[in-house]
Amino acid sequence: MNKTKWVGPALAALLTSHTAHAELPGMRGTQHFGFTVPDRQVAVDFFVDVMGCEAFFTIGPFGPFGNDWMTENLDVHAEATIPAAHLVRCGNGTNLEIFEYTAPDQRTEQPRNSDIGGHHIAFYVDDMDEAVAYLESQGLDVLGEPKTFTEGPMSGLTWVYFMAPWGMQLELVSSPHGMGYEAKTGSRLWDPRH
C-alpha cells in the first residue's frame, strides 16, 4: 500500500470539514512546545550543536514542594521536581521548552507516534538530500529514505523521520515548490520560510 495515498484524503477531509466556529480570545499562535527528556543538557547540546538552534535561558529548579502544588498545577506526582527547563529556538520556528523531571512514578520509555501522547517535531530544510547526509554524518539514525507525496493536499512535500540521541522522534520536511492544497485555497499552513 502506498502510504502517501491514505494521508492525502484524510488531510483533505480535515481541510474541508473543519472551519473556525469559535476562537480563543486574543489567541495569536503557538508560543512554545514543551517536552521532557532524560538529560536536559544532552538535549540542549544536541539542539544547539547539531541542529543549529539558539539557547536562550534556563529556569528552575521547581520543587520539591511540601504540598500538592505539582499535582494541582502540572498534573504530575506531588513529589515530582523539575531540576531545570531550557528555552531554545530553532530558526524561524516556535520555541522549545526542554524539561527534565524527577518523579516517583516517572515512566522512562519514549512514546511511539502510534501511542496516545506520541509526538514528533518537524524541521523544515531547503535541501533534503544535504540535510539527510548531514544527519547521517552526525551518527544519527535516519528512518528509511525521504518520501515525497505525489498526490493530494500534501503533494510536493518530502519527509523523513530521524531519532534524537535519547530516542525522541524528529522529522525533516521540505516543499520548495509548495504543496498541493495551495491550489484549492488562499489559506496557508504556517511555513518557516515566510
mmCIF file of C-alpha atoms in Angstrom:
data_model
loop_
_atom_site.group_PDB
_atom_site.id
_atom_site.type_symbol
_atom_site.label_atom_id
_atom_site.label_comp_id
_atom_site.label_asym_id
_atom_site.label_seq_id
_atom_site.Cartn_x
_atom_site.Cartn_y
_atom_site.Cartn_z
ATOM 1 C CA MET A 1 0.000 0.000 0.000
ATOM 2 C CA ASN A 2 1.310 3.412 -0.882
ATOM 3 C CA LYS A 3 1.396 5.184 2.477
ATOM 4 C CA THR A 4 1.225 8.621 0.871
ATOM 5 C CA LYS A 5 -2.204 7.921 -0.672
ATOM 6 C CA TRP A 6 -4.156 7.420 2.559
ATOM 7 C CA VAL A 7 -2.759 10.544 4.218
ATOM 8 C CA GLY A 8 -3.916 12.803 1.385
ATOM 9 C CA PRO A 9 -7.675 12.056 1.624
ATOM 10 C CA ALA A 10 -7.551 12.253 5.425
ATOM 11 C CA LEU A 11 -5.945 15.694 5.361
ATOM 12 C CA ALA A 12 -8.287 16.808 2.585
ATOM 13 C CA ALA A 13 -11.278 15.867 4.736
ATOM 14 C CA LEU A 14 -9.854 17.832 7.638
ATOM 15 C CA LEU A 15 -9.188 20.877 5.474
ATOM 16 C CA THR A 16 -12.715 20.906 4.095
ATOM 17 C CA SER A 17 -14.684 19.881 7.191
ATOM 18 C CA HIS A 18 -13.090 21.909 9.989
ATOM 19 C CA THR A 19 -13.707 25.606 9.831
ATOM 20 C CA ALA A 20 -13.365 28.010 12.735
ATOM 21 C CA HIS A 21 -16.598 28.152 14.723
ATOM 22 C CA ALA A 22 -15.135 29.578 17.917
ATOM 23 C CA GLU A 23 -11.961 31.397 18.754
ATOM 24 C CA LEU A 24 -9.894 31.606 21.907
ATOM 25 C CA PRO A 25 -9.962 35.342 22.679
ATOM 26 C CA GLY A 26 -6.673 37.016 21.815
ATOM 27 C CA MET A 27 -5.039 33.813 20.504
ATOM 28 C CA ARG A 28 -2.189 34.647 18.118
ATOM 29 C CA GLY A 29 -0.424 31.324 17.621
ATOM 30 C CA THR A 30 1.900 28.768 19.140
ATOM 31 C CA GLN A 31 4.462 30.233 21.565
ATOM 32 C CA HIS A 32 6.307 27.010 22.502
ATOM 33 C CA PHE A 33 6.305 23.234 22.576
ATOM 34 C CA GLY A 34 7.341 21.672 25.858
ATOM 35 C CA PHE A 35 8.713 18.153 26.222
ATOM 36 C CA THR A 36 10.601 16.134 28.802
ATOM 37 C CA VAL A 37 13.966 14.499 28.177
ATOM 38 C CA PRO A 38 16.104 12.175 30.307
ATOM 39 C CA ASP A 39 19.097 14.558 30.362
ATOM 40 C CA ARG A 40 18.401 18.232 29.706
ATOM 41 C CA GLN A 41 21.996 19.190 28.916
ATOM 42 C CA VAL A 42 22.368 16.391 26.344
ATOM 43 C CA ALA A 43 19.167 17.618 24.672
ATOM 44 C CA VAL A 44 20.162 21.291 24.684
ATOM 45 C CA ASP A 45 23.628 20.430 23.343
ATOM 46 C CA PHE A 46 22.037 18.363 20.555
ATOM 47 C CA PHE A 47 19.625 21.115 19.505
ATOM 48 C CA VAL A 48 22.385 23.760 19.611
ATOM 49 C CA ASP A 49 25.441 21.860 18.354
ATOM 50 C CA VAL A 50 23.810 19.516 15.816
ATOM 51 C CA MET A 51 20.563 21.211 14.769
ATOM 52 C CA GLY A 52 21.865 24.793 14.954
ATOM 53 C CA CYS A 53 19.266 26.116 17.392
ATOM 54 C CA GLU A 54 19.905 29.010 19.755
ATOM 55 C CA ALA A 55 19.742 28.507 23.535
ATOM 56 C CA PHE A 56 18.197 31.419 25.405
ATOM 57 C CA PHE A 57 17.865 30.765 29.128
ATOM 58 C CA THR A 58 17.299 28.222 31.861
ATOM 59 C CA ILE A 59 14.605 28.289 34.540
ATOM 60 C CA GLY A 60 14.276 26.252 37.727
ATOM 61 C CA PRO A 61 14.635 24.349 39.884
ATOM 62 C CA PHE A 62 10.990 23.831 40.845
ATOM 63 C CA GLY A 63 10.113 21.638 43.834
ATOM 64 C CA PRO A 64 10.068 19.673 45.890
ATOM 65 C CA PHE A 65 7.057 21.314 47.440
ATOM 66 C CA GLY A 66 5.547 20.204 50.731
ATOM 67 C CA ASN A 67 2.024 20.145 49.324
ATOM 68 C CA ASP A 68 0.099 19.181 46.167
ATOM 69 C CA TRP A 69 1.328 22.148 44.094
ATOM 70 C CA MET A 70 2.839 19.919 41.361
ATOM 71 C CA THR A 71 -0.355 17.862 41.097
ATOM 72 C CA GLU A 72 -2.715 20.814 41.176
ATOM 73 C CA ASN A 73 -0.778 22.915 38.658
ATOM 74 C CA LEU A 74 1.000 20.411 36.397
ATOM 75 C CA ASP A 75 -0.979 17.160 36.879
ATOM 76 C CA VAL A 76 2.124 15.225 37.960
ATOM 77 C CA HIS A 77 3.031 13.349 41.151
ATOM 78 C CA ALA A 78 3.096 15.625 44.221
ATOM 79 C CA GLU A 79 6.757 14.721 44.822
ATOM 80 C CA ALA A 80 7.846 15.469 41.245
ATOM 81 C CA THR A 81 10.574 18.044 40.729
ATOM 82 C CA ILE A 82 11.870 19.986 37.761
ATOM 83 C CA PRO A 83 15.626 20.457 38.195
ATOM 84 C CA ALA A 84 15.597 22.844 35.218
ATOM 85 C CA ALA A 85 13.971 23.696 31.926
ATOM 86 C CA HIS A 86 15.777 25.292 28.985
ATOM 87 C CA LEU A 87 14.308 27.513 26.279
ATOM 88 C CA VAL A 88 15.720 27.243 22.760
ATOM 89 C CA ARG A 89 14.598 28.401 19.334
ATOM 90 C CA CYS A 90 15.329 26.704 16.023
ATOM 91 C CA GLY A 91 15.433 29.032 13.034
ATOM 92 C CA ASN A 92 12.155 30.746 12.160
ATOM 93 C CA GLY A 93 10.077 28.470 14.357
ATOM 94 C CA THR A 94 8.429 28.329 17.723
ATOM 95 C CA ASN A 95 10.329 27.971 20.979
ATOM 96 C CA LEU A 96 11.179 24.610 22.524
ATOM 97 C CA GLU A 97 10.864 24.284 26.305
ATOM 98 C CA ILE A 98 13.053 21.333 27.264
ATOM 99 C CA PHE A 99 12.250 19.865 30.687
ATOM 100 C CA GLU A 100 13.970 17.375 32.907
ATOM 101 C CA TYR A 101 11.734 15.940 35.630
ATOM 102 C CA THR A 102 12.165 13.576 38.535
ATOM 103 C CA ALA A 103 9.109 11.773 39.919
ATOM 104 C CA PRO A 104 8.480 8.589 41.902
ATOM 105 C CA ASP A 105 6.077 7.346 39.214
ATOM 106 C CA GLN A 106 8.028 8.552 36.162
ATOM 107 C CA ARG A 107 7.831 6.409 33.012
ATOM 108 C CA THR A 108 11.117 6.387 31.134
ATOM 109 C CA GLU A 109 10.155 4.850 27.773
ATOM 110 C CA GLN A 110 9.666 7.185 24.810
ATOM 111 C CA PRO A 111 6.154 7.141 23.320
ATOM 112 C CA ARG A 112 5.920 5.967 19.728
ATOM 113 C CA ASN A 113 3.923 8.002 17.240
ATOM 114 C CA SER A 114 1.219 5.327 17.490
ATOM 115 C CA ASP A 115 0.921 5.760 21.290
ATOM 116 C CA ILE A 116 -1.545 8.145 22.869
ATOM 117 C CA GLY A 117 0.603 11.188 23.577
ATOM 118 C CA GLY A 118 3.020 10.224 20.823
ATOM 119 C CA HIS A 119 4.617 13.210 19.168
ATOM 120 C CA HIS A 120 7.397 14.489 16.952
ATOM 121 C CA ILE A 121 8.848 17.823 15.923
ATOM 122 C CA ALA A 122 9.379 18.557 12.231
ATOM 123 C CA PHE A 123 12.107 20.874 10.951
ATOM 124 C CA TYR A 124 11.877 22.486 7.519
ATOM 125 C CA VAL A 125 15.022 22.212 5.358
ATOM 126 C CA ASP A 126 15.777 23.694 1.947
ATOM 127 C CA ASP A 127 17.714 20.671 0.599
ATOM 128 C CA MET A 128 16.536 17.277 1.873
ATOM 129 C CA ASP A 129 19.471 15.274 0.488
ATOM 130 C CA GLU A 130 22.035 17.630 2.006
ATOM 131 C CA ALA A 131 20.226 17.616 5.374
ATOM 132 C CA VAL A 132 19.948 13.804 5.499
ATOM 133 C CA ALA A 133 23.633 13.425 4.619
ATOM 134 C CA TYR A 134 24.480 15.834 7.433
ATOM 135 C CA LEU A 135 22.357 13.932 9.989
ATOM 136 C CA GLU A 136 23.988 10.662 8.967
ATOM 137 C CA SER A 137 27.451 12.248 9.261
ATOM 138 C CA GLN A 138 26.499 13.149 12.849
ATOM 139 C CA GLY A 139 25.767 9.474 13.572
ATOM 140 C CA LEU A 140 22.002 9.945 13.848
ATOM 141 C CA ASP A 141 19.528 7.208 12.957
ATOM 142 C CA VAL A 142 17.560 8.300 9.885
ATOM 143 C CA LEU A 143 14.476 6.090 9.430
ATOM 144 C CA GLY A 144 14.343 4.949 5.840
ATOM 145 C CA GLU A 145 14.738 7.185 2.809
ATOM 146 C CA PRO A 146 12.981 10.521 2.205
ATOM 147 C CA LYS A 147 9.498 10.094 0.725
ATOM 148 C CA THR A 148 7.603 12.593 -1.419
ATOM 149 C CA PHE A 149 3.824 12.896 -1.581
ATOM 150 C CA THR A 150 2.804 12.777 -5.243
ATOM 151 C CA GLU A 151 -0.927 13.432 -4.956
ATOM 152 C CA GLY A 152 -3.455 15.068 -2.696
ATOM 153 C CA PRO A 153 -3.151 18.138 -0.478
ATOM 154 C CA MET A 154 0.395 17.290 0.622
ATOM 155 C CA SER A 155 1.749 16.643 -2.872
ATOM 156 C CA GLY A 156 5.180 18.206 -3.220
ATOM 157 C CA LEU A 157 6.129 17.609 0.435
ATOM 158 C CA THR A 158 9.178 15.421 1.082
ATOM 159 C CA TRP A 159 9.667 14.000 4.585
ATOM 160 C CA VAL A 160 11.830 11.632 6.602
ATOM 161 C CA TYR A 161 11.960 10.763 10.307
ATOM 162 C CA PHE A 162 15.114 10.597 12.407
ATOM 163 C CA MET A 163 15.881 9.917 16.045
ATOM 164 C CA ALA A 164 17.414 12.231 18.636
ATOM 165 C CA PRO A 165 20.202 10.628 20.692
ATOM 166 C CA TRP A 166 17.775 9.981 23.591
ATOM 167 C CA GLY A 167 15.159 8.316 21.343
ATOM 168 C CA MET A 168 12.781 11.209 20.595
ATOM 169 C CA GLN A 169 11.232 11.143 17.128
ATOM 170 C CA LEU A 170 12.050 14.107 14.898
ATOM 171 C CA GLU A 171 11.320 14.804 11.242
ATOM 172 C CA LEU A 172 12.711 16.755 8.306
ATOM 173 C CA VAL A 173 10.300 18.211 5.742
ATOM 174 C CA SER A 174 10.794 20.165 2.535
ATOM 175 C CA SER A 175 8.385 21.523 -0.077
ATOM 176 C CA PRO A 176 10.357 24.006 -2.167
ATOM 177 C CA HIS A 177 7.557 24.321 -4.755
ATOM 178 C CA GLY A 178 4.665 24.372 -2.287
ATOM 179 C CA MET A 179 2.060 21.728 -1.538
ATOM 180 C CA GLY A 180 -0.975 20.562 -3.465
ATOM 181 C CA TYR A 181 -3.595 22.045 -1.144
ATOM 182 C CA GLU A 182 -2.383 25.552 -2.083
ATOM 183 C CA ALA A 183 -4.104 25.277 -5.476
ATOM 184 C CA LYS A 184 -7.519 24.954 -3.787
ATOM 185 C CA THR A 185 -7.480 27.639 -1.109
ATOM 186 C CA GLY A 186 -5.978 31.021 -0.382
ATOM 187 C CA SER A 187 -5.433 29.978 3.252
ATOM 188 C CA ARG A 188 -1.969 28.717 4.133
ATOM 189 C CA LEU A 189 -0.452 26.485 6.760
ATOM 190 C CA TRP A 190 2.323 28.243 8.663
ATOM 191 C CA ASP A 191 5.643 27.985 6.847
ATOM 192 C CA PRO A 192 9.020 28.845 8.442
ATOM 193 C CA ARG A 193 10.220 30.323 5.143
ATOM 194 C CA HIS A 194 7.818 33.262 5.424
#
